[in-house]
XYZ file of C-alpha atoms in Angstrom:
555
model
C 73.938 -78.064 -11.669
C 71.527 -75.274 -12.958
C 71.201 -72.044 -13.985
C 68.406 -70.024 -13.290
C 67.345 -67.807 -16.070
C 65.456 -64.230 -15.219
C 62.890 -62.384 -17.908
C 64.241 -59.545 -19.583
C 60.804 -58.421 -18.354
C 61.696 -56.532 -15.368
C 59.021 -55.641 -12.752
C 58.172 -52.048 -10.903
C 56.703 -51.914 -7.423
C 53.560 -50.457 -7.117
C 51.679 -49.465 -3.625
C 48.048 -50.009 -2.898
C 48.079 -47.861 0.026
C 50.293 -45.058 -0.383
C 49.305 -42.227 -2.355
C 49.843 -41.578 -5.859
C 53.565 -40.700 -6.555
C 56.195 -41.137 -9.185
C 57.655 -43.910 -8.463
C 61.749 -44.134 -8.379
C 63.233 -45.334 -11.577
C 65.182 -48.750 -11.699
C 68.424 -49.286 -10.661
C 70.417 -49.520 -14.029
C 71.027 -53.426 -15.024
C 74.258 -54.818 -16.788
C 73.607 -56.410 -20.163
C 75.877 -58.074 -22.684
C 75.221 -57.022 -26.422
C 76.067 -60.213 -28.476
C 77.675 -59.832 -31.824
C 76.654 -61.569 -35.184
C 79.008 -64.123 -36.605
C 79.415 -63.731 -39.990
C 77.814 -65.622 -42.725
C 78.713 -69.550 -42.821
C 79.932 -70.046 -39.909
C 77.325 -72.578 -38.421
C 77.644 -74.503 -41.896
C 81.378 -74.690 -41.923
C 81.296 -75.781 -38.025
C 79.040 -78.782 -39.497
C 80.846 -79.980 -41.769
C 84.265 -80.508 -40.273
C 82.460 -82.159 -37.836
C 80.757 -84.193 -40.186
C 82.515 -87.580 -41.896
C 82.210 -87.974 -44.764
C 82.067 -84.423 -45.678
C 85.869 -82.882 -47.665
C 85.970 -80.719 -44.981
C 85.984 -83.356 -41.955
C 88.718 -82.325 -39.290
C 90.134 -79.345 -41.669
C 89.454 -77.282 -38.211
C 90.046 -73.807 -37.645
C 92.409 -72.383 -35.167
C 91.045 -69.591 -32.958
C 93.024 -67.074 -35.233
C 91.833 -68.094 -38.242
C 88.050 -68.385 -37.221
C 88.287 -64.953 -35.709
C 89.805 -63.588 -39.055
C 86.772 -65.557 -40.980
C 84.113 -65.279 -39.176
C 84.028 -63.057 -35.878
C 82.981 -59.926 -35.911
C 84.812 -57.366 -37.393
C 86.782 -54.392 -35.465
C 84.294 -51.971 -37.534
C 80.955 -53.910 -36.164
C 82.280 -53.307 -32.596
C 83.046 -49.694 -33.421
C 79.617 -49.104 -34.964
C 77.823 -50.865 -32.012
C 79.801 -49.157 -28.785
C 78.932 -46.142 -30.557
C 75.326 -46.810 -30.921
C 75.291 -48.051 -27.144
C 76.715 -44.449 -26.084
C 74.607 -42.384 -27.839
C 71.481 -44.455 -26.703
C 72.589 -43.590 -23.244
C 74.114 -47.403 -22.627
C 77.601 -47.038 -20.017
C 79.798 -49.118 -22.457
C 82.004 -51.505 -21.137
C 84.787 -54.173 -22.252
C 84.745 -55.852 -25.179
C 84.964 -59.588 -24.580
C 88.099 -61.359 -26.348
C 86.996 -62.712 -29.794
C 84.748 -59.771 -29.989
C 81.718 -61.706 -28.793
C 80.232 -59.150 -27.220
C 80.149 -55.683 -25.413
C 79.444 -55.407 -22.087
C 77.176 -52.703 -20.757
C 74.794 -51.285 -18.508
C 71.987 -49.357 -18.765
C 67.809 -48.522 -17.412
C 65.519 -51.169 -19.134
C 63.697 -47.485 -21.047
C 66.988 -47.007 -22.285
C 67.724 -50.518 -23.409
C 64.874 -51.229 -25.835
C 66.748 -48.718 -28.135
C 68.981 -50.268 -28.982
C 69.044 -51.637 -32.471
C 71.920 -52.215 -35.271
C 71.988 -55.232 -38.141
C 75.212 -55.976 -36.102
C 73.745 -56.892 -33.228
C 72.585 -60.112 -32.625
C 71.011 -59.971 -28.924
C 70.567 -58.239 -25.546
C 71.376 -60.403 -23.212
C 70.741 -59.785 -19.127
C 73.648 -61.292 -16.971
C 71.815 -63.861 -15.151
C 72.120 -65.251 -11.822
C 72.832 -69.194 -11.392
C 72.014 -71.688 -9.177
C 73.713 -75.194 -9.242
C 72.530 -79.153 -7.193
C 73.621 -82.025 -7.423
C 72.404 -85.239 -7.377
C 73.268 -87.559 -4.089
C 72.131 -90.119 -2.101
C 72.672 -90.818 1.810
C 76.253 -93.302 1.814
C 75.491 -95.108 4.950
C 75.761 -98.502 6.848
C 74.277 -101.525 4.544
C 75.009 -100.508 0.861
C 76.056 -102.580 -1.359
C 79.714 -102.329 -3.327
C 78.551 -104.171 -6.128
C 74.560 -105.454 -7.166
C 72.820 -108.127 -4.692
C 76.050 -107.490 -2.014
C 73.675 -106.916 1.007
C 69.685 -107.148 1.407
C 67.147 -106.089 3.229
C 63.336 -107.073 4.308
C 60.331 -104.886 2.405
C 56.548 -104.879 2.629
C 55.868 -107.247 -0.226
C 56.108 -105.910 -3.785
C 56.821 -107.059 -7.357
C 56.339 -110.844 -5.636
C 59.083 -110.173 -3.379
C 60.170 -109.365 -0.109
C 63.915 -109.292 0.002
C 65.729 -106.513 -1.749
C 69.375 -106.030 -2.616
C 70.191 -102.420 -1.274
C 70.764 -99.312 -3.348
C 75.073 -98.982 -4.022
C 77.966 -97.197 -2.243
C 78.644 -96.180 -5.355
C 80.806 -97.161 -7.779
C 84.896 -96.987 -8.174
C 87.645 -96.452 -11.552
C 87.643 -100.246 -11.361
C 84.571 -100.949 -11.653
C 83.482 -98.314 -14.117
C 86.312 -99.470 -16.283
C 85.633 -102.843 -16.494
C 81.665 -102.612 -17.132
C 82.021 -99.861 -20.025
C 84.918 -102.743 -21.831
C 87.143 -99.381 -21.198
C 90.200 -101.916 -19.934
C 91.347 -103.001 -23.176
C 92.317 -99.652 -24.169
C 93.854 -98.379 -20.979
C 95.989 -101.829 -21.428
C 96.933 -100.835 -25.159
C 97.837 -97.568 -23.736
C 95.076 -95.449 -24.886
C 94.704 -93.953 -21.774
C 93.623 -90.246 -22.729
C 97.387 -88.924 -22.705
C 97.988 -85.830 -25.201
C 94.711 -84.933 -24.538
C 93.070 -82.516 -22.460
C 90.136 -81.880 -20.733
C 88.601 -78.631 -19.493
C 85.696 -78.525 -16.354
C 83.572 -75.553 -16.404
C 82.813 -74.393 -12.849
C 82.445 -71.616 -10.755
C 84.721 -70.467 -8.014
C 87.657 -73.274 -6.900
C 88.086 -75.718 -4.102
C 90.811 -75.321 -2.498
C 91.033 -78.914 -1.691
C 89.891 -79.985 -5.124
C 93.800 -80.984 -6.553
C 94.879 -83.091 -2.981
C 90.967 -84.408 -3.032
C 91.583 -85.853 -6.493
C 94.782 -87.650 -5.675
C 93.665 -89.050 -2.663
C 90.344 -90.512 -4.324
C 93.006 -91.760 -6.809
C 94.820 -93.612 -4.651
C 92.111 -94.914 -2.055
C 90.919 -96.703 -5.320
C 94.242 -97.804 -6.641
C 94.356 -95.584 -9.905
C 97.551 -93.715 -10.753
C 97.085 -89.653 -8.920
C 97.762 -86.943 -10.971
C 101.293 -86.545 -12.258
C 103.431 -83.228 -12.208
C 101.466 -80.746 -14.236
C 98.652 -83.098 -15.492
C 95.785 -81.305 -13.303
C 96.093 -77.425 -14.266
C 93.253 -74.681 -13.372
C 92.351 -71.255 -15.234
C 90.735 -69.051 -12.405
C 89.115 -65.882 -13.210
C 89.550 -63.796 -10.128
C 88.441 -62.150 -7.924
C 85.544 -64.242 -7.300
C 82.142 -62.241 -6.582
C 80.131 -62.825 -3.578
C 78.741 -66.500 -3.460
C 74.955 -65.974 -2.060
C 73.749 -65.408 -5.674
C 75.142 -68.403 -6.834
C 73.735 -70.988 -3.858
C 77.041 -70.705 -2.204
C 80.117 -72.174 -2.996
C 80.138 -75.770 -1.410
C 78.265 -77.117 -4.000
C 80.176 -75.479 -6.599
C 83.224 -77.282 -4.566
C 81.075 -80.938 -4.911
C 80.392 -80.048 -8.311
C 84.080 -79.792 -9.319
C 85.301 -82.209 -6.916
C 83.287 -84.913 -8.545
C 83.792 -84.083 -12.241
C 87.313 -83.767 -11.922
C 87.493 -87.441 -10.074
C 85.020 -88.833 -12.513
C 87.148 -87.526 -15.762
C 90.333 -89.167 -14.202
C 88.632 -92.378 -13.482
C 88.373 -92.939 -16.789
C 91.062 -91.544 -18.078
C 93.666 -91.538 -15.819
C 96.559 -90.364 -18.986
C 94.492 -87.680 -19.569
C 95.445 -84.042 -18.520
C 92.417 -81.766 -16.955
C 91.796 -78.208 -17.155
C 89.444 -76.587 -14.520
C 88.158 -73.403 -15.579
C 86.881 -71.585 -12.704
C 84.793 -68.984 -13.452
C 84.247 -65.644 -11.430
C 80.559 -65.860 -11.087
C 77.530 -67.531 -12.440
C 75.924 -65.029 -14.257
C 78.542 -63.414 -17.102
C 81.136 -65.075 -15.703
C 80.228 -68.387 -16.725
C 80.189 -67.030 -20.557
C 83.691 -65.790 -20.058
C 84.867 -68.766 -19.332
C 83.504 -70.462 -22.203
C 84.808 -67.718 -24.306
C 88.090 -67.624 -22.861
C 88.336 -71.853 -24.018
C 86.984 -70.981 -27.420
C 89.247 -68.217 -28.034
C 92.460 -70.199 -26.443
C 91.868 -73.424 -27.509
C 93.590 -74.883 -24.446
C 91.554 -78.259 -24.436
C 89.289 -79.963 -27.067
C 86.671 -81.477 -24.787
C 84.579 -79.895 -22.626
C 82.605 -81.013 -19.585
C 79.858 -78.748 -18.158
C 77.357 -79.960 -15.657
C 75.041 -77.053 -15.105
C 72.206 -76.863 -16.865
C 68.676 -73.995 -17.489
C 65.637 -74.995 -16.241
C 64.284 -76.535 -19.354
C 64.238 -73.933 -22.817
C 61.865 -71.194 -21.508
C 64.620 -68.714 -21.032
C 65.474 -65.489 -22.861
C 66.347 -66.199 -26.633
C 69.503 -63.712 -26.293
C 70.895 -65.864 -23.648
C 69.957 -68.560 -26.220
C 71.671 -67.415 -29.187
C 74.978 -66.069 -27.068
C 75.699 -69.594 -25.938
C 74.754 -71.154 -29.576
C 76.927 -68.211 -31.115
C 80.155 -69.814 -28.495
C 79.188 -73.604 -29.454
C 79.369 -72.601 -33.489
C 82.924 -71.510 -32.680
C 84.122 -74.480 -30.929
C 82.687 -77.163 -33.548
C 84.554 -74.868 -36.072
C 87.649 -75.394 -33.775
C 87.262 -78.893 -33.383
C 86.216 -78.339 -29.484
C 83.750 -80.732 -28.469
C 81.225 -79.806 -25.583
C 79.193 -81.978 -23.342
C 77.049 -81.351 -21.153
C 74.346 -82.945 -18.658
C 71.018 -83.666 -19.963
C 69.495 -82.340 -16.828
C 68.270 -84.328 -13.697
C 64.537 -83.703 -13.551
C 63.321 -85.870 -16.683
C 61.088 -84.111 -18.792
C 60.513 -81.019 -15.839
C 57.308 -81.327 -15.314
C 58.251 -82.015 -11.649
C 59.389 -79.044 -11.629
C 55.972 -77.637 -12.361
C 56.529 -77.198 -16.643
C 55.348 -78.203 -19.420
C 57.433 -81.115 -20.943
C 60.566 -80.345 -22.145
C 64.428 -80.641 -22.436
C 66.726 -78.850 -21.058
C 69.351 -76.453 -22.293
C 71.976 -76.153 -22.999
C 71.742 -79.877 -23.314
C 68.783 -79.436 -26.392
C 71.438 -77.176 -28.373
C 72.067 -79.208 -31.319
C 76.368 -78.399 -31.157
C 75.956 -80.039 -27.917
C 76.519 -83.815 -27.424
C 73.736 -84.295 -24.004
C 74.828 -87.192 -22.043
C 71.215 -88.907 -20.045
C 71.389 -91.020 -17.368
C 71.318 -94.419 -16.387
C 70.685 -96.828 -13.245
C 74.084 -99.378 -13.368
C 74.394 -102.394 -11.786
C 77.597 -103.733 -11.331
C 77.849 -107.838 -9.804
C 81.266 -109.364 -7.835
C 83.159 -109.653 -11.199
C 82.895 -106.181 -12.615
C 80.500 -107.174 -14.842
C 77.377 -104.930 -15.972
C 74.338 -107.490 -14.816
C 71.714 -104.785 -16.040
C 71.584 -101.233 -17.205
C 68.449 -99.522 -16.952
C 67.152 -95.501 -17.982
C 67.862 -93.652 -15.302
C 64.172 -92.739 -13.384
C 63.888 -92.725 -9.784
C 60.551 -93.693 -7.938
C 60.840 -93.837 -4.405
C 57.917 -95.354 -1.578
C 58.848 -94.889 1.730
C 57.670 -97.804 4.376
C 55.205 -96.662 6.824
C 54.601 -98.494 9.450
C 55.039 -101.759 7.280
C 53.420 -100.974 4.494
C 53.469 -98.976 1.810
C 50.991 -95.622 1.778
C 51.368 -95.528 -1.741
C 50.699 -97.366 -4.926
C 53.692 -98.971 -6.702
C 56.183 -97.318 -8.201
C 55.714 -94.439 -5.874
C 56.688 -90.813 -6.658
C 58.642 -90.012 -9.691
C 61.729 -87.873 -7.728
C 64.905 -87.432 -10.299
C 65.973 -89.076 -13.776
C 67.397 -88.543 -16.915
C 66.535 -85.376 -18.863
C 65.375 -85.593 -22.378
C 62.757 -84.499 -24.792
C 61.790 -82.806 -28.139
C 63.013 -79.475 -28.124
C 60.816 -76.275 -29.531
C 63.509 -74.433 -29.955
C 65.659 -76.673 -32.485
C 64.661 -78.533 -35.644
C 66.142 -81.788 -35.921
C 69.580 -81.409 -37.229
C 70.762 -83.998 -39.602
C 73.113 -86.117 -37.752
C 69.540 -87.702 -36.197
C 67.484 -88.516 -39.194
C 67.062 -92.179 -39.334
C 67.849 -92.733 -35.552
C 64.958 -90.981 -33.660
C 61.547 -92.244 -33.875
C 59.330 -89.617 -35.488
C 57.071 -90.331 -32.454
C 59.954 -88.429 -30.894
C 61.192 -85.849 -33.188
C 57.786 -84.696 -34.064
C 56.381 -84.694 -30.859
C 55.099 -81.014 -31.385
C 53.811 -81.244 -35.404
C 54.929 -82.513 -38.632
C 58.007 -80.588 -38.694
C 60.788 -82.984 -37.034
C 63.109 -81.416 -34.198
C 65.863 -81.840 -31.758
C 65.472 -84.518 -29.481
C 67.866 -84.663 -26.538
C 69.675 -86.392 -24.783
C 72.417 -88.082 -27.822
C 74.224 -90.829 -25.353
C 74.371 -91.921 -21.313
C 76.725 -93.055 -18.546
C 75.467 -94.387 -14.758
C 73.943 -91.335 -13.337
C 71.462 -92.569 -10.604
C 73.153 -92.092 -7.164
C 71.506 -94.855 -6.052
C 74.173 -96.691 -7.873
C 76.055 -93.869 -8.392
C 80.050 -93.446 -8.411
C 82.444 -92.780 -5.520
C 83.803 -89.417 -4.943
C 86.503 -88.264 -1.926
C 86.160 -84.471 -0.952
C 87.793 -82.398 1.638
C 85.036 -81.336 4.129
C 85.065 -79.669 7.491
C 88.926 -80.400 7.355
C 88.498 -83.866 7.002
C 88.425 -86.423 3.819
C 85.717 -88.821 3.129
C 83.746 -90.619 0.951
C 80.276 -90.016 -0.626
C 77.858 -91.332 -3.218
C 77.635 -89.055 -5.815
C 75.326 -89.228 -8.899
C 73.092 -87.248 -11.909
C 73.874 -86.605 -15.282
C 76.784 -84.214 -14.395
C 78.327 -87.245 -13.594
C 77.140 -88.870 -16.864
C 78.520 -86.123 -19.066
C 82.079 -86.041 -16.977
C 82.499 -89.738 -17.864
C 81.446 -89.442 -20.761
C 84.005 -86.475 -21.595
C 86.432 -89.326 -19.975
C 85.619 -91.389 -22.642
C 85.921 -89.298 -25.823
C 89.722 -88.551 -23.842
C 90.485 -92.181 -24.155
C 88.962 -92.405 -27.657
C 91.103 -88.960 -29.253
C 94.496 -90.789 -27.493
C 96.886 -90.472 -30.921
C 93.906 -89.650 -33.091
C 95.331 -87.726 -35.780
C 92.892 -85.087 -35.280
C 90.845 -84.187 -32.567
C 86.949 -85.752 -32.309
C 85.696 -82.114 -31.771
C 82.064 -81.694 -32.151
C 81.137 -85.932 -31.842
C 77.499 -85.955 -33.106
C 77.676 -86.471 -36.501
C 80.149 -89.299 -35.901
C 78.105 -90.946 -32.639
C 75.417 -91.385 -34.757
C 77.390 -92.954 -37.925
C 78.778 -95.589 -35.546
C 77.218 -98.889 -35.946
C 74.477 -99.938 -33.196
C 76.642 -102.893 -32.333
C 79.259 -99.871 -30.449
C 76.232 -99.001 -27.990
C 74.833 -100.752 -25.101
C 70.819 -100.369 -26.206
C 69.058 -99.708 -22.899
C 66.128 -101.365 -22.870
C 62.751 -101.135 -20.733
C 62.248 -103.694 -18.042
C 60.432 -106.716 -18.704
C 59.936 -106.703 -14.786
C 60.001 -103.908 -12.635
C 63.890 -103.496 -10.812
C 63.639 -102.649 -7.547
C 66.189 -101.883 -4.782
C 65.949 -100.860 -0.731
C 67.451 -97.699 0.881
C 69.934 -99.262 3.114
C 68.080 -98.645 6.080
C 65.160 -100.558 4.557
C 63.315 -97.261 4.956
C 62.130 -97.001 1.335
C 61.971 -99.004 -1.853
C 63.505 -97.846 -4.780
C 62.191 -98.565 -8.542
C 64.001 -97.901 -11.284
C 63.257 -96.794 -14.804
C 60.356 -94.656 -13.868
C 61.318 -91.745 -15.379
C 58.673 -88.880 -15.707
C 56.624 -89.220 -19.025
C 60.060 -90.368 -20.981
C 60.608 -94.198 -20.982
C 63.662 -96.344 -22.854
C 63.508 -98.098 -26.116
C 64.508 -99.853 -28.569
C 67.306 -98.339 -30.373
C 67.450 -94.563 -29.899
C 65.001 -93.049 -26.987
C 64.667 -89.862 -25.044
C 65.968 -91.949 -21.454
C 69.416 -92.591 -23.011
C 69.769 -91.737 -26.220
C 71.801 -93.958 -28.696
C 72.675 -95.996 -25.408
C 75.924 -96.286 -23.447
C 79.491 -97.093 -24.654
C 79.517 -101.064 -25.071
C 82.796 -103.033 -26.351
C 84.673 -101.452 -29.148
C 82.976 -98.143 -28.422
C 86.464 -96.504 -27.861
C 88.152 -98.290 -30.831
C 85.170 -96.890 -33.271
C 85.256 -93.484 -31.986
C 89.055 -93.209 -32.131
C 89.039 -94.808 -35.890
């Protein structure tokens, strides 16, 4: 899922033709006006998060961080008054005291200025896909199930074909996740909140049913609760709302697959533009769950700082909280697919975030994981019996990563990312994204059950929203009777030992799979310009949860 960011640079229609005339002004624009925090608060959110540290897990409730470190009753005086007399229409003041939103002509909005105010930011519109692949006659429910007949490549002809996608089962059993569910750490006393926009109104009886056409427990009596913000605005700016529907759908079945005791919180937001940061706002200032799955994503960092430093602003409140947010690394690998320079995305390259990349999972008879490769999708369709183009193909999805230019390397990565990595851009090191990975390539993919047209059915589902939802799954099953809650898990992924993570390494021979129609072969770990490594790379991070990940995290 994405969200498109727009300039603060808005543009005025000029004619070639007519003659000269004044043209009409601008339609005013809504804006939020983000508040400061006040002094250490991003320090204290570090180190509670940090082990090791006297503060670690000393957390602050929502209370007590507004009374320390939100702004102040006075700041929002002072700035609602500056607003009005710069001509700004004031409006609410979000909860917390985040912000103040207003609207106003962009003449009128450049003067604006206060030492309380931290940014300007435009309410932008959002866009969200998904990441799917065709579930059709001839895939495979497990690796090397069914084949098919290719042109010759890699010294081969036969193919196994590309998954159905995967089940609870299956995913359980190749992450080493059954031992806990059989000791009972199953996620229960925990809770986990979905961010997503508008609500399916299918999503709860979809869930169960996917529950139980797998053989997992459904939801019990007040385990799957939602927090709408209604009404909903109109659905064309936001790509409509089946998608939206799919996107929930799926990370609500992929957090219970994992962790069927735990309970789940969608948060339906009203819209995809401010609405999105009230609902983020509303779970920082309520505390109602203390991990967070979000599977949209920007379009790599190039978006306005404001809408930069509002989001940051939320994240330094829910590490202070002990809140820990995930999020998807992005689906396009390093977006210059998408026509930009190399990059990560955000809010994945936010260094509060834990970014979960992507992998390619096979899965044999037993349940075992036969291979895990980086998530990086070439594709070369068969025509007319051969191939038109060189091997791999074209580069179409994968795992987003990168070095950000927006974030210096924050200390929880020193000694695990190659300086080849963090200093991609000079000698000063920075952020690289993404932290840690789950299956994401819907070529082998997980299962998901949705309400469509009135009927239910199956479909292969994939991308790193589905990485992060597991994931989120996982740090459930991990907090089950922690004494305190994970919150912000950086700082304590990256003390675990090496032995806790699956190391995804590169191929020593290309992997290769058929569509199930035989219409297309399918390479994997081709991803853009990133590539997997040894140890810690920009593919998959520190790797994927391997036996006695769960048991180490929880510790």
């Amino acid at each position: 899922m994405r969200l498109r960011s727009t300039s603060l640079l808005l543009a005025f229609g000029l004619s070639l033709t007519a003659a000269p005339a004044l043209a009409a002004p601008p339609p005013p624009k809504s804006f939020t006006v983000v508040l400061k925090l006040r002094d250490g608060a991003e320090r204290f959110a570090l180190d509670v998060s940090t082990p090791g540290n006297p503060l670690y897990g000393k957390f602050l409730s929502p209370a007590e961080f507004t009374a320390r470190y939100a702004p102040t009753a006075d700041q929002v005086t002072r700035v609602r008054a500056l607003l009005a007399k710069s001509g700004f229409t004031v409006g609410e003041t979000a909860e917390g005291n985040r912000w103040i939103s207003a609207t106003a002509s962009p003449a009128r909005l450049a003067r604006a200025a206060s030492p309380d105010i931290l940014a300007i930011a435009e309410n932008t519109p959002s866009v969200v896909s998904t990441s799917d692949a065709p579930r059709s006659a001839g895939c495979s429910g497990f690796w090397g199930q069914q084949h098919q007949d290719l042109p010759a490549a890699y010294d081969r002809t036969s193919f196994p074909t590309t998954l159905c996608g995967y089940g609870a089962d299956q995913l359980q059993t190749a992450y080493d996740l059954k031992p806990s569910l059989v000791a009972g750490r199953d996620g229960h006393g925990v809770t986990v909140a979905v961010i997503g926009v508008f609500d399916s109104p299918t999503g709860f009886k979809d869930a169960n049913a996917h529950a139980t056409a797998y053989g997992q427990p459904p939801f019990a009596s007040g385990q799957y609760t939602r927090k709408l913000f209604k009404p909903f605005s109109p659905s064309a700016p936001c790509g409509g709302r089946s998608a939206w529907y799919r996107s929930q759908t799926r990370d609500v079945e992929a957090v219970h697959a994992v962790a069927p005791g735990a309970k789940v919180l969608y948060v339906g937001a009203r819209d995809c533009a401010e609405g999105i940061d009230e609902a983020l706002n509303w779970v920082v200032q309520n505390k109602p769950a203390t991990i967070v799955s979000n599977s949209y994503v920007y379009r790599g960092e190039n978006l306005p700082a404001a809408q930069i430093q509002k989001t940051h602003s939320l994240l330094v409140q829910a590490a202070a909280e002990g809140i820990g947010f995930v999020y998807a690394s992005g689906d396009s690998g390093d977006e210059t697919i998408n026509g930009l320079p190399a990059q990560p995305d955000y809010p994945a390259s936010d260094p509060l975030v834990t970014a979960v990349g992507g992998t390619s999972l096979a899965i044999d008879q037993a349940g075992r994981r036969q291979f895990e490769t980086g998530w990086g999708t070439a594709l070369n369709r068969v025509v007319a019996g051969a191939y038109p183009l060189p091997q791999p193909g074209t580069f179409t999805a994968g795992s987003g990563g990168g070095t950000s230019t927006l974030f210096a390397q924050p200390d929880y990565q020193r000694r695990k990312v190659p300086a080849a990595l963090s200093r991609r851009y000079g000698s000063a090191p920075m952020r690289v994204t993404p932290d840690v990975a789950a299956v994401a390539d819907p070529y082998t993919g997980f299962v998901m059950g949705q309400t469509v047209g009135g009927q239910f059915g199956l479909s292969t589902t994939g991308g790193t929203e589905l990485a992060s939802s597991l994931f989120a799954g996982i740090l459930a099953l991990a907090s089950t009777d922690r004494p305190t809650p994970i919150g912000f898990a950086n700082p304590l992924l990256y003390s675990l030992k090496a032995a806790s993570f699956h190391d995804i390494l590169p191929d020593r021979v290309p992997l290769g799979a058929s569509t199930p129609d035989g219409s297309a072969l399918v390479t994997f770990d081709r991803d853009s310009s990133l590539s997997t490594g040894y140890g810690y790379d920009a593919v998959t991070g520190l790797g994927t949860p391997d036996a006695g990940f769960v048991t180490a995290l929880g510790s």
